[in-house]
GROMACS .gro file of C-alpha atoms in nm:
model
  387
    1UNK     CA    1   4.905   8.819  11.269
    2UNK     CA    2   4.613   8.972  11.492
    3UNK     CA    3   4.719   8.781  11.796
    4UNK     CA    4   5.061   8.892  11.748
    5UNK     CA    5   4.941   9.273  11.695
    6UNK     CA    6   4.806   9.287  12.041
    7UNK     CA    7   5.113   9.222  12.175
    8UNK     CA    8   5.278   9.523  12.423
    9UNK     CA    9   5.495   9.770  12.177
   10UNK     CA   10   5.774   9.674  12.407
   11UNK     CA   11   5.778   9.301  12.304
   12UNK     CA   12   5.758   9.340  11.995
   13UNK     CA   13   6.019   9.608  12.034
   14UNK     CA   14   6.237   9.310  12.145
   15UNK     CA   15   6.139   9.074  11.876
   16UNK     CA   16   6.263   9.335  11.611
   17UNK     CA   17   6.593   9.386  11.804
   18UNK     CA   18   6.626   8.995  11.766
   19UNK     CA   19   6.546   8.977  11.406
   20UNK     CA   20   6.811   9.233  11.296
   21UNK     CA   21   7.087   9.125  11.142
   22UNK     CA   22   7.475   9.327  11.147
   23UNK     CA   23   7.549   9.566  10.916
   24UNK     CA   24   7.624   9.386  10.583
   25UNK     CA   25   7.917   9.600  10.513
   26UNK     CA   26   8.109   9.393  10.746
   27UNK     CA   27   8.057   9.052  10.543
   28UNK     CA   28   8.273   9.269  10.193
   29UNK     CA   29   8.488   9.525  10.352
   30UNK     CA   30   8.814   9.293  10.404
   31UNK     CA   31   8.727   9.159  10.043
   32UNK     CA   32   8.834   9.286   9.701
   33UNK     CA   33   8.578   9.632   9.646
   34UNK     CA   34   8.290   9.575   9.367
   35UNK     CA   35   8.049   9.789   9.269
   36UNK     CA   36   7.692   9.706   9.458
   37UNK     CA   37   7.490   9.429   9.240
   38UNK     CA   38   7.201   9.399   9.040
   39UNK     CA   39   7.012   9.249   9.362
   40UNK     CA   40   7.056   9.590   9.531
   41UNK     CA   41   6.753   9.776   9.543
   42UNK     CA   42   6.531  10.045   9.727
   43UNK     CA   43   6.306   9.965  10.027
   44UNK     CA   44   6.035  10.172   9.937
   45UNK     CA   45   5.883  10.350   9.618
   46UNK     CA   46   5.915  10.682   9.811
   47UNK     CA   47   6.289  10.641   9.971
   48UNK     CA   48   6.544  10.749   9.732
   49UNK     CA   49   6.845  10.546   9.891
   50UNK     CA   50   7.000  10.188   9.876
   51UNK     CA   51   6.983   9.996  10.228
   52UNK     CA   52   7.105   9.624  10.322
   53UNK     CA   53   7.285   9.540  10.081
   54UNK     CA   54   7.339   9.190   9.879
   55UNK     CA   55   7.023   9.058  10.030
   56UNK     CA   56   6.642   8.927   9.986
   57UNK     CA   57   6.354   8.938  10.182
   58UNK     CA   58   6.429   8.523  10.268
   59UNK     CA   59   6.751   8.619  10.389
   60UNK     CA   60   6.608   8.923  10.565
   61UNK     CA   61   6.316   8.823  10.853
   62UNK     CA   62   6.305   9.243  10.936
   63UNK     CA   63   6.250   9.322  10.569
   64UNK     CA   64   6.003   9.098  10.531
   65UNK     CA   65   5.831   9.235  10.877
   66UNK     CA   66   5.830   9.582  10.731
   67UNK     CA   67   5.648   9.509  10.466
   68UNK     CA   68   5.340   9.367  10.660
   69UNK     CA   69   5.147   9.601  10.809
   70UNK     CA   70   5.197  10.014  10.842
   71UNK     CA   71   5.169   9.978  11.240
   72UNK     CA   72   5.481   9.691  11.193
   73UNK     CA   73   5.671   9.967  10.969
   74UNK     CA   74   5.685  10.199  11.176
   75UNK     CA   75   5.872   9.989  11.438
   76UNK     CA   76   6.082   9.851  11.220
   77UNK     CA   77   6.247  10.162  11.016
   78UNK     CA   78   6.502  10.214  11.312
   79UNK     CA   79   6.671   9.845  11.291
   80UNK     CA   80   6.609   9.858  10.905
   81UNK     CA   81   6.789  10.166  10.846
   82UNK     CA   82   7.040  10.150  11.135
   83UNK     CA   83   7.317  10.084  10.794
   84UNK     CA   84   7.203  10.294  10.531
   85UNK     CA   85   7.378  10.313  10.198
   86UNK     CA   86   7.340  10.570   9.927
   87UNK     CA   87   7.524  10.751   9.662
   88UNK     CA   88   7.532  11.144   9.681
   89UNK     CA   89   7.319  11.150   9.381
   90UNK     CA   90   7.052  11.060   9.601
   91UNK     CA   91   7.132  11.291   9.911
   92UNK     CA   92   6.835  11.525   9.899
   93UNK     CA   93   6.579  11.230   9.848
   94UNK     CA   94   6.781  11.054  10.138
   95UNK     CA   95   6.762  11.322  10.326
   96UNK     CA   96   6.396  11.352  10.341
   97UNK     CA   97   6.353  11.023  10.427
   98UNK     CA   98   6.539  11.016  10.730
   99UNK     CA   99   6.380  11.302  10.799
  100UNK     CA  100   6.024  11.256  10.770
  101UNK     CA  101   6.055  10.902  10.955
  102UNK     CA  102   6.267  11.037  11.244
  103UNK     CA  103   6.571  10.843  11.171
  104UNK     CA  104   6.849  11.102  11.211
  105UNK     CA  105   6.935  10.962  11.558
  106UNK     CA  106   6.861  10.580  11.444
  107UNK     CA  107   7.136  10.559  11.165
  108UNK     CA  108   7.486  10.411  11.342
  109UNK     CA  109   7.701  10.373  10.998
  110UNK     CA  110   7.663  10.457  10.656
  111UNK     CA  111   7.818  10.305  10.334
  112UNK     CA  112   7.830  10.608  10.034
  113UNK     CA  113   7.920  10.451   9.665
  114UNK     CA  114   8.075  10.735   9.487
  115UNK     CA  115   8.160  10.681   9.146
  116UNK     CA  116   8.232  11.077   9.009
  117UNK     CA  117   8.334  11.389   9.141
  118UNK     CA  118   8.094  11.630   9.331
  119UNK     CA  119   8.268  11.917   9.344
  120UNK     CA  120   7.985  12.144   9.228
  121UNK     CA  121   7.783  12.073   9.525
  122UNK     CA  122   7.751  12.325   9.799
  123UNK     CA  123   7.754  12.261  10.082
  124UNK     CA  124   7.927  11.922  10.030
  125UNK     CA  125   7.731  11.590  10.041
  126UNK     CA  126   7.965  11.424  10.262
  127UNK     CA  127   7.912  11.762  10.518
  128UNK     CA  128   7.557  11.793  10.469
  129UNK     CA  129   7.540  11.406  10.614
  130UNK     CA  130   7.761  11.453  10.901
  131UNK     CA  131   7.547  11.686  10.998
  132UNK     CA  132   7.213  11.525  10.934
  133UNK     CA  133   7.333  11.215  11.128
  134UNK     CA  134   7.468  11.245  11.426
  135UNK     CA  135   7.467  10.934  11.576
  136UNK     CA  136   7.643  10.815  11.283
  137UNK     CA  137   8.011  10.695  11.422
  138UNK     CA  138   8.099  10.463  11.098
  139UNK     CA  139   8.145  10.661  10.789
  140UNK     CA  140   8.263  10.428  10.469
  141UNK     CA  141   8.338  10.518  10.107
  142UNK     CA  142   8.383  10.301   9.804
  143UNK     CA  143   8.506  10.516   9.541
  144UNK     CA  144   8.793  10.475   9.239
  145UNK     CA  145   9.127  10.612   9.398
  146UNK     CA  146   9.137  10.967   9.253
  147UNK     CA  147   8.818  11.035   9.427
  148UNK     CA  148   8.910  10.975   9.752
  149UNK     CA  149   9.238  11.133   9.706
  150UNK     CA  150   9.021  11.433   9.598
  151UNK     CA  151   8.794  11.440   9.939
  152UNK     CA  152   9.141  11.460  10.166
  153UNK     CA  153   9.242  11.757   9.943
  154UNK     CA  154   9.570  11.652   9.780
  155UNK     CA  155   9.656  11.536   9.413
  156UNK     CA  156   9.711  11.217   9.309
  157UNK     CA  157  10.032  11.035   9.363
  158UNK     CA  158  10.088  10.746   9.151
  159UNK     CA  159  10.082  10.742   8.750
  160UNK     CA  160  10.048  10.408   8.688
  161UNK     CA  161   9.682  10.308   8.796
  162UNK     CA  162   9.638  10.144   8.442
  163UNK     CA  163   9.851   9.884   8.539
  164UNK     CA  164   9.699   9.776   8.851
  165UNK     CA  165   9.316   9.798   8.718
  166UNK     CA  166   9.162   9.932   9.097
  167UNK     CA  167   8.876  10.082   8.968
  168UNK     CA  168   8.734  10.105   9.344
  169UNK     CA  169   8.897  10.110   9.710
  170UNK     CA  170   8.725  10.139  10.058
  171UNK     CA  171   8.813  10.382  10.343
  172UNK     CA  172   8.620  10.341  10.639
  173UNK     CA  173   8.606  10.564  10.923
  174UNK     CA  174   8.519  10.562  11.292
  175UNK     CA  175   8.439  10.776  11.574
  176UNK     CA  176   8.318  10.840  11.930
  177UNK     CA  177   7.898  10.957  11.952
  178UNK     CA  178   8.025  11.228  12.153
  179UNK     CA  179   8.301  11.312  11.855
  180UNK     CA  180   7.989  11.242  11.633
  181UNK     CA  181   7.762  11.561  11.737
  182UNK     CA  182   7.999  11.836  11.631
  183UNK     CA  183   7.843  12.046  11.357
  184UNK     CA  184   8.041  12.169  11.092
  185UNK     CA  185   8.046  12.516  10.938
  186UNK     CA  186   7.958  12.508  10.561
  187UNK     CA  187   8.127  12.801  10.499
  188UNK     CA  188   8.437  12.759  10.714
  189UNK     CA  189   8.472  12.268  10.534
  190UNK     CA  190   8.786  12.099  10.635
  191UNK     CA  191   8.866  11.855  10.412
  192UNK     CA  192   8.709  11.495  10.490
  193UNK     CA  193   8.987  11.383  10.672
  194UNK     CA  194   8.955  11.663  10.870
  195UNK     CA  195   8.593  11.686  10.917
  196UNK     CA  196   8.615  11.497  11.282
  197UNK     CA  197   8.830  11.342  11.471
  198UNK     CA  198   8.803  11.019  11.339
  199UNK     CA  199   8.978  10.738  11.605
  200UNK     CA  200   8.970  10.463  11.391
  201UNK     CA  201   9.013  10.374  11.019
  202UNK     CA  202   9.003  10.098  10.759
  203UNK     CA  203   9.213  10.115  10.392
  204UNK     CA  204   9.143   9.861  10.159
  205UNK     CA  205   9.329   9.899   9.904
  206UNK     CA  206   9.213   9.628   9.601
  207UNK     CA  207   9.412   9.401   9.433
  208UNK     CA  208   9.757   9.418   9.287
  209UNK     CA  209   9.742   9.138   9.098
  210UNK     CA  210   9.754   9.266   8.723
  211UNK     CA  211  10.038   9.476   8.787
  212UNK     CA  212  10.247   9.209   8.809
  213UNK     CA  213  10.217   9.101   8.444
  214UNK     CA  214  10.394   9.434   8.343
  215UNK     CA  215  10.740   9.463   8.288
  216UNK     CA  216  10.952   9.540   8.559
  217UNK     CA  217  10.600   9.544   8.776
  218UNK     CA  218  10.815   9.655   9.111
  219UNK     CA  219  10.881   9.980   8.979
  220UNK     CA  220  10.504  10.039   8.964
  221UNK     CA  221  10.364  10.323   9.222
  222UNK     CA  222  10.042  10.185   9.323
  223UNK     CA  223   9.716  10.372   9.342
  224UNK     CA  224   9.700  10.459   9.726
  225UNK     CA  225   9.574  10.776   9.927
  226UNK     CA  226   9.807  10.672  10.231
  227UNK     CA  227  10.105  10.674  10.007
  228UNK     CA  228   9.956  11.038   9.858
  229UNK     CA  229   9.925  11.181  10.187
  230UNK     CA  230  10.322  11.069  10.313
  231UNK     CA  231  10.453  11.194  10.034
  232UNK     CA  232  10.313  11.494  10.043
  233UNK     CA  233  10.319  11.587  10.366
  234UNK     CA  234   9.988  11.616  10.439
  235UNK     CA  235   9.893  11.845  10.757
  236UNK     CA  236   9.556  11.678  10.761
  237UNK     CA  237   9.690  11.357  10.709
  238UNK     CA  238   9.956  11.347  10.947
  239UNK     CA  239   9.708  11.528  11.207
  240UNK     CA  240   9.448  11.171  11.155
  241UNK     CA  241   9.712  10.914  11.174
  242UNK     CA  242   9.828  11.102  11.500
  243UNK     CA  243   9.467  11.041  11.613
  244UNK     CA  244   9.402  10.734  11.535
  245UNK     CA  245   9.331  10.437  11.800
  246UNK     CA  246   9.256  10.141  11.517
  247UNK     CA  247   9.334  10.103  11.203
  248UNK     CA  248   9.251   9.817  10.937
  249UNK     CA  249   9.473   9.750  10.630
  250UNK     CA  250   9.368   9.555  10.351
  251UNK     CA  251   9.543   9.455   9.993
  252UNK     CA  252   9.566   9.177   9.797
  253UNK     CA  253   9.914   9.095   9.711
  254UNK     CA  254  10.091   9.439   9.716
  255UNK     CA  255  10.445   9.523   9.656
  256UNK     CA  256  10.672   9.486   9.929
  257UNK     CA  257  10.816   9.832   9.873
  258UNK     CA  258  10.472   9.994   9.889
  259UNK     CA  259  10.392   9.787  10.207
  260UNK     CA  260  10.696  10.033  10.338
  261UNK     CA  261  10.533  10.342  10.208
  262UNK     CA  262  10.213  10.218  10.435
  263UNK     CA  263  10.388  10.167  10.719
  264UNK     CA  264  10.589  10.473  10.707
  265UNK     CA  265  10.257  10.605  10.800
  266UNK     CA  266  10.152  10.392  11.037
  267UNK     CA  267  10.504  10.491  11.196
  268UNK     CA  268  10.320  10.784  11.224
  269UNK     CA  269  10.025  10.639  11.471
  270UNK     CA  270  10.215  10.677  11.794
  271UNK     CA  271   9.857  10.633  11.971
  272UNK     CA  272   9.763  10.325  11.781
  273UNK     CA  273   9.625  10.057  11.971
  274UNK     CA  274   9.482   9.791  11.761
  275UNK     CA  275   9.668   9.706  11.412
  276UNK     CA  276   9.484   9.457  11.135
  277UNK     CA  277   9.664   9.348  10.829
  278UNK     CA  278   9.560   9.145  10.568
  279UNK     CA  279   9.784   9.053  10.256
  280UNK     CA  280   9.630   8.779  10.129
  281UNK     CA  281   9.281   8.678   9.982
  282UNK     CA  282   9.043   8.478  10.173
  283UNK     CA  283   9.141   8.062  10.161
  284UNK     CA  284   8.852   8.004   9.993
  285UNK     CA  285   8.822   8.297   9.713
  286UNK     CA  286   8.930   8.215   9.362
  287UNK     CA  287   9.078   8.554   9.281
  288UNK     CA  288   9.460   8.451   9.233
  289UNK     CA  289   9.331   8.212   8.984
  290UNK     CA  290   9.086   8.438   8.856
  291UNK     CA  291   9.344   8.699   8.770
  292UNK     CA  292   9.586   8.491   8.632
  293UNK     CA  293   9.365   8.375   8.377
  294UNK     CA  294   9.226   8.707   8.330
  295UNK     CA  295   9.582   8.817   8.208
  296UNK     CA  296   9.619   8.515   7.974
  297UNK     CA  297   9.899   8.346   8.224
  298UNK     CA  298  10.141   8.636   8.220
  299UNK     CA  299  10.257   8.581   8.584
  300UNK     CA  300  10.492   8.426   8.769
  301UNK     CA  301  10.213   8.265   9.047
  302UNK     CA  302  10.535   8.310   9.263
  303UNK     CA  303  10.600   8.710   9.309
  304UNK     CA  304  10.316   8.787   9.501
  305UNK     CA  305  10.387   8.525   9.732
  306UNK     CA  306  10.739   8.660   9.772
  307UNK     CA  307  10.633   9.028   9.785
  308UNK     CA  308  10.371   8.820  10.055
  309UNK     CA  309  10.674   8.695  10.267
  310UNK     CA  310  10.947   9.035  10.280
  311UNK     CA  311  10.625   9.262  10.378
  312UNK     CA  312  10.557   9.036  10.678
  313UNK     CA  313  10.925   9.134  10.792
  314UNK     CA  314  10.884   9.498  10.722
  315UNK     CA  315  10.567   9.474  10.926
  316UNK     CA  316  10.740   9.332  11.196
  317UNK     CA  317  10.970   9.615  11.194
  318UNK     CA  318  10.717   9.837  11.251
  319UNK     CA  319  10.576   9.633  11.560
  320UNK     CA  320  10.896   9.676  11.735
  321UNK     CA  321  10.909  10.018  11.637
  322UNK     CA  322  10.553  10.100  11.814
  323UNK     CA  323  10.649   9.876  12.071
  324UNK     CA  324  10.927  10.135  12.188
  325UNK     CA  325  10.788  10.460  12.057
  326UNK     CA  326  10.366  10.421  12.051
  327UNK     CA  327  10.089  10.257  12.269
  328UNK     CA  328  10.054   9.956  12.010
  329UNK     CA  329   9.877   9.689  12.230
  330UNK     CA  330   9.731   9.420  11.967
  331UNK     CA  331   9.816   9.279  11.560
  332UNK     CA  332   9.588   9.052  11.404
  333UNK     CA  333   9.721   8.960  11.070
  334UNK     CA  334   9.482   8.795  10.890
  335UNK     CA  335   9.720   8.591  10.668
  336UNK     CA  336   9.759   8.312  10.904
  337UNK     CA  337   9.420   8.171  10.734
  338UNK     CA  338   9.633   8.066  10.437
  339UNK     CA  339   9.738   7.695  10.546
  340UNK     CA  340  10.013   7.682  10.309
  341UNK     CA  341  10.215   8.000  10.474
  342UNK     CA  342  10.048   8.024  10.830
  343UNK     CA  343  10.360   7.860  10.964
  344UNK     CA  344  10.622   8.070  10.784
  345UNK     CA  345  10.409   8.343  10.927
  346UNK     CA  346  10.385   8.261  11.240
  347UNK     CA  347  10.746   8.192  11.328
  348UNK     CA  348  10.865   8.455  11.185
  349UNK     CA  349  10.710   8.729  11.365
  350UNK     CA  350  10.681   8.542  11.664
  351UNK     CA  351  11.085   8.496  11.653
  352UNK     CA  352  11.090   8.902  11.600
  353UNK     CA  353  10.827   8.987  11.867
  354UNK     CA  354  10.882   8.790  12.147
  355UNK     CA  355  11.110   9.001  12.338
  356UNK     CA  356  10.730   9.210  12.364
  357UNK     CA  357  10.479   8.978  12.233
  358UNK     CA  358  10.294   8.698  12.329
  359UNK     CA  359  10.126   8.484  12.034
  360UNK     CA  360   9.759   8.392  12.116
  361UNK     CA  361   9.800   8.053  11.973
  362UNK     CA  362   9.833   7.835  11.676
  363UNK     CA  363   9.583   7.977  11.378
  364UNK     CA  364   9.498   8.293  11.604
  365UNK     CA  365   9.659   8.534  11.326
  366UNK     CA  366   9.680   8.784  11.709
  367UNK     CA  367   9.981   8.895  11.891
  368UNK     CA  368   9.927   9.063  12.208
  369UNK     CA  369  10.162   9.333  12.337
  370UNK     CA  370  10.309   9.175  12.741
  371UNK     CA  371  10.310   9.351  13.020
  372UNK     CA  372  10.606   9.544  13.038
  373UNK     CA  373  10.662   9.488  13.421
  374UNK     CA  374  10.647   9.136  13.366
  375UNK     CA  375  10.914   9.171  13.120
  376UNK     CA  376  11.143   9.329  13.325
  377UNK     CA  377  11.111   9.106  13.586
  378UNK     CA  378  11.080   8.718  13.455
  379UNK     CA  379  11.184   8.776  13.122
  380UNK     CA  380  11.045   8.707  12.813
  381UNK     CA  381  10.926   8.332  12.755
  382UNK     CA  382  11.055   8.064  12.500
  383UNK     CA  383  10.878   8.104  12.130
  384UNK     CA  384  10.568   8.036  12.088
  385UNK     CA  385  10.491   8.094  12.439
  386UNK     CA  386  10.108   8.213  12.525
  387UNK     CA  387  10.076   8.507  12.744
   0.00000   0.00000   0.00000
């Protein structure tokens, strides 16, 4: 350890740039939303904040390197805090921390857990970070549906969240560093959606699964903020999705008909480049089994596959749709991991899109949008084609 002490400060600058790892968040954010686990815990006695989550110190060389020497420490705190993730209970201890270690300009995204209502804080927590981090450009929240509905301002839209058993969802939001430095007023707060001009934006949604052991389950308005903020109108809302160059939707097996609700706001997104959609669970993830045994059987294993298969057309709709009225340049749809349906998929959008579209290949999940020139001139290419 000497001999590796006496190294310059900017070597071993680069060895802790080499022994960071990417922001955790990444590894759950397209999966079904849980509550952080037991093996979540705080890096130091004195920081009053959660940071890299779901792992140990074997899993975690930088960690472990932190905890060696105070010298070592010191050099580490940027890469180890670079994700941070707290819950608003903890702002004011969090806040001090970043503070007294220097890491306001070090943090890059941020992961808050909120599990109740804050309304009696002033200013608000989420403000008081923006703020305090400016160099944050990834903003994500895992909170029950009513909460987020209550940080874009708006009431909640659907009745029948007992039936779908969401108790947590994920928004995610993203930003330029120059977009990232504006300082907001704390006596003049937007709502959250408001509170920059966020460019990019993930919505994952849960699982729909148990709603479709109720009777009649397609009549069922499912717990969504993006479905709140169409249907009623939203100024704020309508004023992001016309901002917003990325966006990420994830849900397990929802209804077709509130796929349509969700894309009547992507509709919406006229300067939308990138569009990711995932339907499905991961191949290898028991949670269709899970949840079928969970409701004692009550399913037919069937109607999520078929609500599955109509939202692919609707989606493909939509693509067109961009294609003549927005600046929609790429769709990944994630589904195309499922073996079993990865064909269905993939001919039938490609059959819909290829006027426009150029499939990346077999298993790629990625359309790309052609060259409209190109178009014009040669035409469009047989099926299946690769641009």
């Amino acid at each position: 350890m000497t001999t590796f002490l006496i190294l310059p400060t900017e070597i071993l600058d680069r060895i802790i740039v080499f022994l960071d790892s990417p922001n955790p968040f990444e590894a759950t954010v397209f999966q079904k939303p849980k509550a952080p686990g037991s093996d979540w815990g705080y890096s130091s006695p004195g920081a009053e904040h959660f940071t890299l989550a779901n792992s140990s110190y074997r899993d975690l060389p930088l960690k472990t390197l932190s905890t060696t020497t105070r010298f070592l420490r010191t050099l580490t705190l940027p890469q180890l805090f670079k994700h941070s993730t707290l819950s608003p209970s903890e702002l004011d201890g969090f806040l001090a921390f970043v503070a007294s270690h220097g890491l306001a300009s070090k943090i890059s995204s941020l992961t808050a857990h909120v599990y109740t209502h804050y309304n009696h804080l002033h200013p608000a927590w989420w403000a008081r970070l923006l703020n305090a981090l400016p160099s944050a450009t990834q903003i994500a929240i895992v909170a029950p549906p009513e909460i987020l509905d209550a940080l874009a301002g708006i009431h909640t839209w659907s009745t029948d969240a007992w039936a779908f058993d969401m108790p947590l969802q994920i928004l995610r939001f993203g930003l330029s560093s120059d977009s990232a430095q504006q300082e907001l007023d704390y006596d003049d707060l937007p709502n959250f959606l408001a509170a920059r001009p966020w460019s990019q934006l993930t919505v994952n949604e849960g699982s729909s699964l148990m709603a479709y052991t109720t009777y009649e389950f397609f009549l069922r308005r499912t717990p969504s903020l993006l479905t709140a903020l169409h249907f009623n109108n939203s100024i704020s809302g309508d004023a992001l999705f016309a901002n917003l160059l990325s966006f990420d939707f994830v849900a397990i097996f929802p209804f077709y008909n509130h796929v349509d609700e969700i894309l009547k706001c992507i509709r919406k997104m006229k300067r939308l480049q990138r569009l990711f959609v995932k339907l499905c669970p991961d191949p290898d993830t028991t949670i269709l089994r899970d949840e079928i045994e969970s409701a004692g059987g009550h399913m037919d294993v069937n109607d999520p596959w078929n609500e599955c298969e109509t939202s692919w057309m609707l989606i493909a709709h939509t693509i067109v749709y961009l294609t003549m009225e927005g600046d929609l340049q790429e769709l990944e749809m994630a589904d195309v991991q499922i073996e079993a349906v990865r064909k269905t998929l993939e001919d039938s959008l490609t059959a819909r899109l290829q006027e426009w579209w150029a499939y990346n290949g077999a298993g790629s999940g990625l359309w790309r949008r052609r060259d409209p020139y190109a178009v014009m001139t040669f035409g469009a290419p047989e099926v299946g084609g690769v641009a």
